[in-house]
């Protein structure tokens, strides 16, 4: 009686272990803590160069924060904004500037989806960028806050630029 049960369990393990789904899950790129730190360092270098004080948040594809840095002198309240920018870009594969344009329009006089700006956890201004591999796999988001929206976005881009060779 034990033998058929053991065979059944072994068969399930073999089928699941060799299934295309199981193999595909092994091949999905992940955002490592080391890579997140390097992104933050790229942001920080740009901010120091420009004399800006920033909060930097990096989240994984599930919008879970894996790294946060508050530069000396950065606004305390900007930490939450940086996180929400990163989470927004982890949930949608485009910059938060795109959310701003959907909600408010390019001219800021009204967008196609004005209610989008009212959704909890969604940030509708620039400073959040999706983290994409060279193969266009969306693996997370980076959010920066502490300056103007353009400055925040520039710092976030510097973070992505710092790791572009690692995203291949």
Coordinates of C-alpha atoms in Angstrom, one line a residue:
X1 CA 0.0 0.0 0.0
X2 CA 2.9 2.3 0.7
X3 CA 4.5 1.6 -2.6
X4 CA 1.7 3.0 -4.9
X5 CA 1.5 6.2 -2.7
X6 CA 5.3 6.6 -2.9
X7 CA 5.1 6.1 -6.7
X8 CA 2.3 8.7 -7.0
X9 CA 4.2 11.3 -5.0
X10 CA 7.4 10.6 -7.0
X11 CA 5.4 11.0 -10.2
X12 CA 4.0 14.4 -9.1
X13 CA 7.4 15.6 -8.1
X14 CA 8.9 14.6 -11.5
X15 CA 6.0 16.1 -13.5
X16 CA 6.1 19.4 -11.5
X17 CA 9.9 19.6 -11.6
X18 CA 10.0 19.2 -15.4
X19 CA 6.9 21.2 -16.3
X20 CA 7.3 24.2 -18.6
X21 CA 5.8 26.4 -15.9
X22 CA 8.4 25.3 -13.3
X23 CA 11.2 25.8 -15.8
X24 CA 9.8 29.3 -16.8
X25 CA 9.7 30.3 -13.1
X26 CA 13.4 29.5 -12.8
X27 CA 14.2 31.7 -15.8
X28 CA 12.4 34.9 -14.6
X29 CA 15.0 37.5 -13.8
X30 CA 14.9 38.8 -10.2
X31 CA 16.0 42.1 -8.8
X32 CA 18.8 41.5 -6.3
X33 CA 19.7 43.6 -3.3
X34 CA 23.1 44.1 -4.7
X35 CA 21.7 45.5 -8.0
X36 CA 19.3 47.7 -6.0
X37 CA 22.2 49.1 -4.0
X38 CA 24.1 49.9 -7.2
X39 CA 21.1 51.7 -8.6
X40 CA 20.8 53.8 -5.5
X41 CA 24.5 54.6 -5.7
X42 CA 24.0 55.8 -9.2
X43 CA 21.1 58.0 -8.1
X44 CA 23.2 59.3 -5.1
X45 CA 26.2 60.2 -7.3
X46 CA 23.9 62.2 -9.6
X47 CA 22.3 63.9 -6.7
X48 CA 25.6 64.8 -5.1
X49 CA 26.9 66.1 -8.4
X50 CA 23.9 68.4 -8.7
X51 CA 23.8 69.2 -5.0
X52 CA 20.3 67.7 -4.5
X53 CA 19.2 65.7 -1.4
X54 CA 17.1 62.7 -2.3
X55 CA 15.2 59.8 -1.0
X56 CA 15.7 56.7 -3.2
X57 CA 13.5 53.6 -3.1
X58 CA 13.9 50.4 -5.2
X59 CA 11.1 47.8 -5.3
X60 CA 10.8 44.3 -6.9
X61 CA 8.2 43.2 -9.4
X62 CA 5.7 42.7 -6.6
X63 CA 6.2 46.3 -5.5
X64 CA 8.0 45.2 -2.3
X65 CA 10.7 47.6 -1.2
X66 CA 14.1 45.9 -1.2
X67 CA 16.3 49.0 -0.7
X68 CA 15.8 52.5 0.6
X69 CA 18.2 55.4 1.1
X70 CA 17.6 58.8 2.6
X71 CA 20.5 61.1 1.8
X72 CA 21.6 63.5 4.6
X73 CA 19.4 66.5 4.6
X74 CA 16.7 65.0 2.4
X75 CA 13.1 65.7 3.4
X76 CA 11.7 63.1 5.8
X77 CA 8.3 63.1 4.0
X78 CA 9.8 62.4 0.6
X79 CA 10.6 58.9 1.7
X80 CA 7.0 57.8 1.3
X81 CA 6.7 59.6 -2.0
X82 CA 9.9 57.8 -3.3
X83 CA 8.4 54.5 -2.3
X84 CA 5.0 55.2 -3.9
X85 CA 6.8 56.3 -7.1
X86 CA 8.8 53.1 -7.2
X87 CA 5.7 51.0 -6.5
X88 CA 3.7 52.7 -9.2
X89 CA 6.4 52.0 -11.7
X90 CA 6.6 48.4 -10.5
X91 CA 2.9 47.9 -11.1
X92 CA 2.8 49.6 -14.5
X93 CA 5.6 49.2 -17.1
X94 CA 6.0 52.9 -17.7
X95 CA 7.4 56.0 -15.9
X96 CA 5.2 57.8 -13.4
X97 CA 5.3 60.8 -15.7
X98 CA 3.0 58.7 -17.9
X99 CA 0.5 58.3 -15.0
X100 CA 0.7 62.1 -14.6
X101 CA -0.2 62.6 -18.3
X102 CA -3.1 60.1 -18.1
X103 CA -4.5 61.9 -15.0
X104 CA -3.7 65.5 -15.8
X105 CA -2.8 65.6 -19.5
X106 CA 0.5 66.8 -21.0
X107 CA -0.5 70.4 -20.5
X108 CA -1.8 69.7 -16.9
X109 CA -5.3 70.8 -17.9
X110 CA -7.0 67.5 -17.8
X111 CA -6.2 64.0 -18.8
X112 CA -8.1 61.0 -20.2
X113 CA -8.2 59.2 -16.8
X114 CA -8.4 62.0 -14.1
X115 CA -9.5 59.6 -11.3
X116 CA -6.2 57.7 -11.7
X117 CA -4.5 60.3 -9.5
X118 CA -6.9 59.5 -6.7
X119 CA -6.2 55.7 -6.5
X120 CA -4.4 54.9 -3.2
X121 CA -0.7 54.1 -3.8
X122 CA -0.6 55.6 -7.2
X123 CA 1.7 58.6 -7.8
X124 CA 0.8 60.9 -10.7
X125 CA 4.0 62.9 -11.1
X126 CA 7.5 62.2 -12.4
X127 CA 10.3 60.5 -10.5
X128 CA 9.4 56.8 -10.8
X129 CA 10.8 54.5 -13.5
X130 CA 10.2 50.9 -14.3
X131 CA 13.2 48.6 -14.1
X132 CA 13.3 46.5 -17.3
X133 CA 15.8 44.0 -18.5
X134 CA 17.3 44.3 -22.0
X135 CA 14.7 41.6 -23.0
X136 CA 11.9 43.9 -21.8
X137 CA 11.1 41.9 -18.7
X138 CA 9.6 44.2 -16.0
X139 CA 11.5 43.3 -12.7
X140 CA 10.7 46.3 -10.5
X141 CA 10.6 50.0 -10.1
X142 CA 12.8 52.8 -8.8
X143 CA 11.4 56.0 -7.2
X144 CA 13.2 59.2 -6.2
X145 CA 11.9 62.2 -4.3
X146 CA 13.3 65.3 -2.8
X147 CA 13.7 67.7 -5.8
X148 CA 11.5 68.8 -8.6
X149 CA 9.8 66.0 -10.6
X150 CA 12.3 66.5 -13.4
X151 CA 15.2 66.3 -10.9
X152 CA 13.7 63.2 -9.3
X153 CA 13.3 61.5 -12.7
X154 CA 16.9 62.5 -13.7
X155 CA 18.2 60.8 -10.6
X156 CA 16.1 57.7 -11.1
X157 CA 17.5 57.5 -14.7
X158 CA 21.0 57.8 -13.4
X159 CA 20.3 54.8 -11.2
X160 CA 19.1 52.8 -14.1
X161 CA 22.1 53.9 -16.2
X162 CA 24.5 52.8 -13.5
X163 CA 23.3 49.2 -13.9
X164 CA 22.3 48.9 -17.6
X165 CA 25.0 46.3 -18.3
X166 CA 23.6 44.2 -15.4
X167 CA 20.1 44.3 -16.9
X168 CA 21.1 42.3 -20.0

